[in-house]
Amino acid sequence: MKVLVIGGDGYCGWATALHLSNRGYEVGILDNLVRRHWDQQLCIDTLTPIAPIHQRIQRWKDLTGKSIDLYVGDINDYSFLIESLLEFEPEAVVHFGEQRSAPFSMIDREHAVLTQTNNVVGTLNILYAIREHFPDCHLVKLGTMGEYGTPNIDIEEGYITIEHNGRKDTLPYPKQPGSFYHLSKVHDSHNIHFACKIWGLRATDLNQGVVYGVLTDETGMDEMLINRLDYDGVFGTALNRFCIQAAIGHPLTVYGKGGQTRAFLDIRDTVRCVELAIATPAEPGQFRVFNQFTEMFSVSNLAMMVKKAGNAVGLDVDIQNMENPRVELEDHYFNAKNTNLLDLGLQPHYLSDSLLDSLLNFAIKYKGRVDKNEILPKVSWRNPGSAKIAK
Ligand code: NAD
Ligand code: USQ
């Protein structure tokens, strides 16, 4: 099957492209490399030294004999998108190609507009392109668990059945996202659902939790295939950040009380979930929603686990509860369903001491590349424009 991975130069996309290629799929990567550009603008860098995309792909071919087609350009450029699709002729499109940081989207008006324009218009372009040229193509779109927010009831997978005034219906689950980034994902979901309804497109929305880890079977094969690992206050995510903070002796940055509970998964499960979604496509007209995570943790719990694992490898780890730069509940109910992917055969890699140990050792290996000035959060939800962000 031919699968186009949009955003295939990024953290989840690169690992997924290699995994699918390894599993015998014919893979193309489409990416405008804007993430590398944003890193430069913000004066941040991944912990790991990632090779240029052409070299990564060449190395993959040298090692495995498998080719990956490359299309460098922006999905917001509709003629480029159409030309690439017509050349590659995908049977499935996996769409990772968005601005994915909540803090980035909250820097100021400009970054909020950039995030929503890039994400919402990009996805709309993909929907139109599929309708026009490949109406049978399955769109697998990365959404996020953060679309749901933290309601005081169980979170279902995309839909909820409600009885109201004696009548009953199954409706999209209510959305209460916590940043302009997370809102862009909600807007995408609505647009995709609508396109499935009116044009009969087939789509799967993968509401993914926070991803951790860096190694997969494929990205671990060679230094030149290494994946990005963000640790800075804008693009770094909770567990990855905590391991890198532990490695350099920085107190773990728990925002507020740390009772915020989120859904998490290992990057080795990300690539497998996408494969499972592609292998069993949605039906024409179906907008299918899978909650893509394996476990739920509070931020405090994660910090405690990293402290314990750090101590075990001889690191002295402190935890610092700091003023929360975000506006979010720090103590709340959170219980989300995730059976759809398990039913398709997902065998989760649960967070374990050995994973934490390997991530900590990975962070120790590259700790010389850490810029300590980029650890603390600079973006405030309450005060847009207040962050001193390099351009
Ligand atoms: P990333 O920033 O590492 O990768 C995104 C890639 O998309 C980058 O290579 C970037 O250059 C590309 N891109 C962005 N806009 C584009 C455009 N207009 N045209 C072409 N390419 C474009 O992000 P990631 O962590 O790999 O996340 C990938 C997707 O998964 C995102 O949609 C994100 O919302 C979702 N997701 C990520 C996580 C996580 O923890 N990393 C969790 C849940 C969901
Ligand atoms: N947090 C801390 N300390 C930190 C970093 C984060 O306490 O140093 C807290 C945040 O306040 C938040 C939680 O940890 O409550 C998660 O924050 P995060 O930065 O790890 O993740 P988030 O901003 O939600 O975004 C990430 C990805 C995004 C994806 C999302 C999945 O960047 O692309 O959509 O995880 S989810 O959270 O399920 O929506």
Short mmCIF file of C-alpha atoms in Angstrom, two decimals, residues 84-348:
data_model
loop_
_atom_site.label_atom_id
_atom_site.label_comp_id
_atom_site.label_asym_id
_atom_site.label_seq_id
_atom_site.Cartn_x
_atom_site.Cartn_y
_atom_site.Cartn_z
CA SER A 84 2.78 15.80 -5.06
CA LEU A 85 -0.34 13.69 -4.58
CA LEU A 86 -0.77 13.13 -8.33
CA GLU A 87 2.83 11.98 -8.57
CA PHE A 88 2.77 9.72 -5.51
CA GLU A 89 -0.83 8.43 -5.84
CA PRO A 90 -1.41 7.57 -2.15
CA GLU A 91 -3.89 4.99 -0.93
CA ALA A 92 -3.56 6.40 2.59
CA VAL A 93 -2.43 9.81 3.81
CA VAL A 94 -1.11 10.09 7.37
CA HIS A 95 -1.24 13.74 8.40
CA PHE A 96 1.23 14.83 11.10
CA GLY A 97 2.11 18.14 9.37
CA GLU A 98 0.98 20.77 11.82
CA GLN A 99 2.30 23.30 14.35
CA ARG A 100 1.98 21.11 17.43
CA SER A 101 3.09 23.12 20.44
CA ALA A 102 0.54 24.60 22.85
CA PRO A 103 3.04 27.18 24.25
CA PHE A 104 4.07 28.22 20.68
CA SER A 105 0.41 28.95 19.90
CA MET A 106 0.09 31.08 23.06
CA ILE A 107 3.18 33.30 22.50
CA ASP A 108 1.16 36.14 20.99
CA ARG A 109 -1.48 36.93 18.36
CA GLU A 110 0.91 36.24 15.50
CA HIS A 111 1.72 32.73 16.71
CA ALA A 112 -1.94 31.93 17.42
CA VAL A 113 -2.86 33.01 13.88
CA LEU A 114 0.08 31.12 12.38
CA THR A 115 -0.90 27.96 14.25
CA GLN A 116 -4.55 28.01 13.31
CA THR A 117 -3.93 29.07 9.70
CA ASN A 118 -1.21 26.48 9.17
CA ASN A 119 -3.19 23.68 10.75
CA VAL A 120 -6.78 24.38 9.75
CA VAL A 121 -6.09 25.55 6.18
CA GLY A 122 -3.53 22.79 5.63
CA THR A 123 -6.02 20.12 6.65
CA LEU A 124 -8.79 21.71 4.55
CA ASN A 125 -6.46 21.63 1.53
CA ILE A 126 -5.82 17.93 2.11
CA LEU A 127 -9.57 17.27 2.30
CA TYR A 128 -10.22 19.08 -0.98
CA ALA A 129 -7.26 17.38 -2.67
CA ILE A 130 -8.47 13.93 -1.60
CA ARG A 131 -12.05 14.67 -2.69
CA GLU A 132 -10.92 15.93 -6.07
CA HIS A 133 -8.34 13.29 -7.01
CA PHE A 134 -8.34 10.32 -4.60
CA PRO A 135 -11.85 10.03 -3.10
CA ASP A 136 -11.16 6.49 -1.89
CA CYS A 137 -7.91 7.43 -0.09
CA HIS A 138 -8.03 6.93 3.71
CA LEU A 139 -7.03 10.02 5.69
CA VAL A 140 -5.38 9.19 9.01
CA LYS A 141 -5.18 12.47 10.88
CA LEU A 142 -3.31 13.13 14.11
CA GLY A 143 -5.64 14.78 16.58
CA THR A 144 -5.01 15.06 20.29
CA MET A 145 -6.46 13.94 23.61
CA GLY A 146 -6.32 17.60 24.63
CA GLU A 147 -9.30 18.27 22.36
CA TYR A 148 -11.51 16.89 25.15
CA GLY A 149 -10.03 18.97 27.97
CA THR A 150 -10.71 17.65 31.48
CA PRO A 151 -14.47 17.06 31.83
CA ASN A 152 -15.85 15.71 35.11
CA ILE A 153 -17.17 12.58 33.35
CA ASP A 154 -15.47 9.69 31.51
CA ILE A 155 -14.05 10.58 28.09
CA GLU A 156 -15.37 8.38 25.26
CA GLU A 157 -13.72 7.80 21.88
CA GLY A 158 -15.03 10.67 19.79
CA TYR A 159 -18.76 10.22 20.41
CA ILE A 160 -21.12 10.11 23.36
CA THR A 161 -24.70 8.83 23.54
CA ILE A 162 -26.95 11.33 25.33
CA GLU A 163 -30.55 11.14 26.45
CA HIS A 164 -32.22 14.53 26.63
CA ASN A 165 -35.89 15.29 27.28
CA GLY A 166 -36.84 11.71 26.46
CA ARG A 167 -34.89 11.53 23.18
CA LYS A 168 -31.56 9.84 22.54
CA ASP A 169 -28.69 10.52 20.09
CA THR A 170 -25.01 9.72 19.60
CA LEU A 171 -23.17 13.01 19.19
CA PRO A 172 -19.58 14.24 18.92
CA TYR A 173 -18.07 14.26 22.42
CA PRO A 174 -17.91 17.84 23.83
CA LYS A 175 -14.58 19.60 23.31
CA GLN A 176 -12.92 21.91 25.85
CA PRO A 177 -9.38 22.42 24.57
CA GLY A 178 -6.77 24.32 26.58
CA SER A 179 -4.75 26.32 24.01
CA PHE A 180 -5.10 27.88 20.55
CA TYR A 181 -3.09 24.88 19.30
CA HIS A 182 -5.48 22.37 20.84
CA LEU A 183 -8.37 24.44 19.43
CA SER A 184 -6.89 24.10 15.94
CA LYS A 185 -7.22 20.32 16.32
CA VAL A 186 -10.89 20.66 17.26
CA HIS A 187 -11.50 22.83 14.19
CA ASP A 188 -9.75 20.17 12.07
CA SER A 189 -11.90 17.41 13.55
CA HIS A 190 -15.08 19.31 12.71
CA ASN A 191 -13.91 19.96 9.14
CA ILE A 192 -12.92 16.32 8.57
CA HIS A 193 -16.19 15.02 10.05
CA PHE A 194 -18.15 17.37 7.78
CA ALA A 195 -16.14 16.32 4.68
CA CYS A 196 -16.83 12.65 5.44
CA LYS A 197 -20.52 13.43 5.75
CA ILE A 198 -20.94 15.48 2.59
CA TRP A 199 -18.42 13.83 0.24
CA GLY A 200 -18.25 10.30 1.59
CA LEU A 201 -14.54 10.54 2.42
CA ARG A 202 -13.06 7.99 4.83
CA ALA A 203 -11.06 9.29 7.80
CA THR A 204 -9.61 8.23 11.12
CA ASP A 205 -8.87 10.87 13.76
CA LEU A 206 -6.18 9.61 16.13
CA ASN A 207 -6.61 11.54 19.36
CA GLN A 208 -3.10 11.01 20.59
CA GLY A 209 -1.86 11.61 24.13
CA VAL A 210 1.55 13.03 25.03
CA VAL A 211 4.27 10.96 23.35
CA TYR A 212 7.48 9.99 25.16
CA GLY A 213 10.66 8.17 24.24
CA VAL A 214 12.93 8.45 21.26
CA LEU A 215 14.04 5.03 20.06
CA THR A 216 12.08 2.76 17.76
CA ASP A 217 13.39 -0.37 16.05
CA GLU A 218 14.16 1.75 13.01
CA THR A 219 15.40 5.09 14.37
CA GLY A 220 17.75 3.21 16.70
CA MET A 221 19.45 1.42 13.80
CA ASP A 222 22.00 4.14 13.09
CA GLU A 223 23.07 7.57 14.39
CA MET A 224 22.09 9.12 11.04
CA LEU A 225 18.48 7.95 11.55
CA ILE A 226 18.25 9.44 15.04
CA ASN A 227 14.92 11.10 15.89
CA ARG A 228 14.42 14.59 17.31
CA LEU A 229 13.94 14.91 21.08
CA ASP A 230 12.69 18.30 22.23
CA TYR A 231 13.43 19.49 25.75
CA ASP A 232 12.90 23.28 25.59
CA GLY A 233 9.99 25.14 27.23
CA VAL A 234 8.11 25.58 23.93
CA PHE A 235 8.30 22.22 22.11
CA GLY A 236 9.51 19.90 24.89
CA THR A 237 6.79 17.71 26.44
CA ALA A 238 6.42 16.56 30.02
CA LEU A 239 8.16 13.21 30.43
CA ASN A 240 10.87 13.80 27.80
CA ARG A 241 11.64 17.14 29.46
CA PHE A 242 11.80 15.62 32.94
CA CYS A 243 14.33 12.96 31.85
CA ILE A 244 16.58 15.55 30.22
CA GLN A 245 16.25 17.88 33.22
CA ALA A 246 17.25 14.98 35.49
CA ALA A 247 20.27 14.22 33.29
CA ILE A 248 21.65 17.77 33.59
CA GLY A 249 20.84 18.23 37.29
CA HIS A 250 18.01 20.74 36.73
CA PRO A 251 15.04 20.48 39.12
CA LEU A 252 12.04 18.89 37.40
CA THR A 253 9.65 21.64 36.33
CA VAL A 254 6.24 20.60 37.63
CA TYR A 255 3.75 23.36 36.77
CA GLY A 256 1.53 24.25 39.71
CA LYS A 257 0.33 21.45 42.00
CA GLY A 258 1.11 18.82 39.35
CA GLY A 259 -2.25 17.10 39.74
CA GLN A 260 -2.90 17.64 36.00
CA THR A 261 -3.55 14.20 34.58
CA ARG A 262 -2.90 13.45 30.93
CA ALA A 263 -2.85 10.46 28.61
CA PHE A 264 0.58 9.18 27.49
CA LEU A 265 2.15 6.67 25.12
CA ASP A 266 5.56 5.41 24.04
CA ILE A 267 6.67 6.46 20.54
CA ARG A 268 6.98 2.75 19.71
CA ASP A 269 3.21 2.56 20.16
CA THR A 270 2.60 5.70 18.07
CA VAL A 271 4.07 4.03 15.00
CA ARG A 272 2.15 0.82 15.62
CA CYS A 273 -1.17 2.62 16.16
CA VAL A 274 -0.82 4.40 12.84
CA GLU A 275 -0.06 1.12 11.13
CA LEU A 276 -3.15 -0.47 12.72
CA ALA A 277 -5.33 2.43 11.57
CA ILE A 278 -4.06 2.17 8.01
CA ALA A 279 -4.39 -1.61 7.85
CA THR A 280 -8.12 -1.48 8.67
CA PRO A 281 -9.40 1.65 6.94
CA ALA A 282 -12.51 3.60 7.85
CA GLU A 283 -15.55 2.98 5.64
CA PRO A 284 -16.54 5.54 2.98
CA GLY A 285 -18.37 8.37 4.75
CA GLN A 286 -17.09 7.27 8.16
CA PHE A 287 -15.31 9.66 10.53
CA ARG A 288 -13.72 7.23 12.96
CA VAL A 289 -12.14 8.41 16.20
CA PHE A 290 -9.54 6.44 18.20
CA ASN A 291 -8.10 7.64 21.49
CA GLN A 292 -4.41 6.87 20.99
CA PHE A 293 -2.74 6.44 24.36
CA THR A 294 -1.84 3.59 26.68
CA GLU A 295 -1.74 5.05 30.22
CA MET A 296 -2.78 8.08 32.27
CA PHE A 297 -0.49 9.85 34.74
CA SER A 298 -0.52 13.05 36.73
CA VAL A 299 2.46 15.33 36.12
CA SER A 300 3.52 14.89 39.77
CA ASN A 301 3.47 11.12 39.40
CA LEU A 302 5.67 11.31 36.33
CA ALA A 303 8.13 13.55 38.15
CA MET A 304 8.25 11.10 41.07
CA MET A 305 8.91 8.21 38.66
CA VAL A 306 11.75 10.09 36.96
CA LYS A 307 13.23 11.02 40.36
CA LYS A 308 13.21 7.36 41.42
CA ALA A 309 14.69 6.14 38.12
CA GLY A 310 17.27 8.96 38.21
CA ASN A 311 18.33 8.04 41.74
CA ALA A 312 18.76 4.44 40.60
CA VAL A 313 21.32 5.49 37.99
CA GLY A 314 23.14 7.77 40.46
CA LEU A 315 21.51 11.12 39.62
CA ASP A 316 20.48 13.56 42.32
CA VAL A 317 16.99 14.68 41.21
CA ASP A 318 14.93 17.51 42.76
CA ILE A 319 11.33 18.34 41.92
CA GLN A 320 10.27 21.99 41.78
CA ASN A 321 6.59 22.94 41.88
CA MET A 322 6.62 26.23 40.02
CA GLU A 323 3.99 28.84 39.18
CA ASN A 324 1.89 27.40 36.36
CA PRO A 325 2.39 29.42 33.14
CA ARG A 326 -0.77 27.83 31.71
CA VAL A 327 -4.43 28.19 32.62
CA GLU A 328 -5.56 24.63 33.42
CA LEU A 329 -7.07 22.64 36.28
CA GLU A 330 -4.39 21.21 38.57
CA ASP A 331 -6.66 18.83 40.41
CA HIS A 332 -9.44 17.16 38.42
CA TYR A 333 -11.16 13.96 37.31
CA PHE A 334 -9.68 12.31 34.21
CA ASN A 335 -10.70 8.92 32.89
CA ALA A 336 -10.51 8.31 29.15
CA LYS A 337 -11.41 5.22 27.11
CA ASN A 338 -8.84 3.72 24.74
CA THR A 339 -10.22 0.35 23.66
CA ASN A 340 -10.52 0.89 19.89
CA LEU A 341 -6.82 0.48 19.13
CA LEU A 342 -6.44 -2.32 21.69
CA ASP A 343 -9.29 -4.14 19.91
CA LEU A 344 -7.37 -3.79 16.62
CA GLY A 345 -4.41 -5.55 18.24
CA LEU A 346 -2.25 -2.87 19.88
CA GLN A 347 0.12 -4.42 22.44
CA PRO A 348 1.19 -1.47 24.55
#
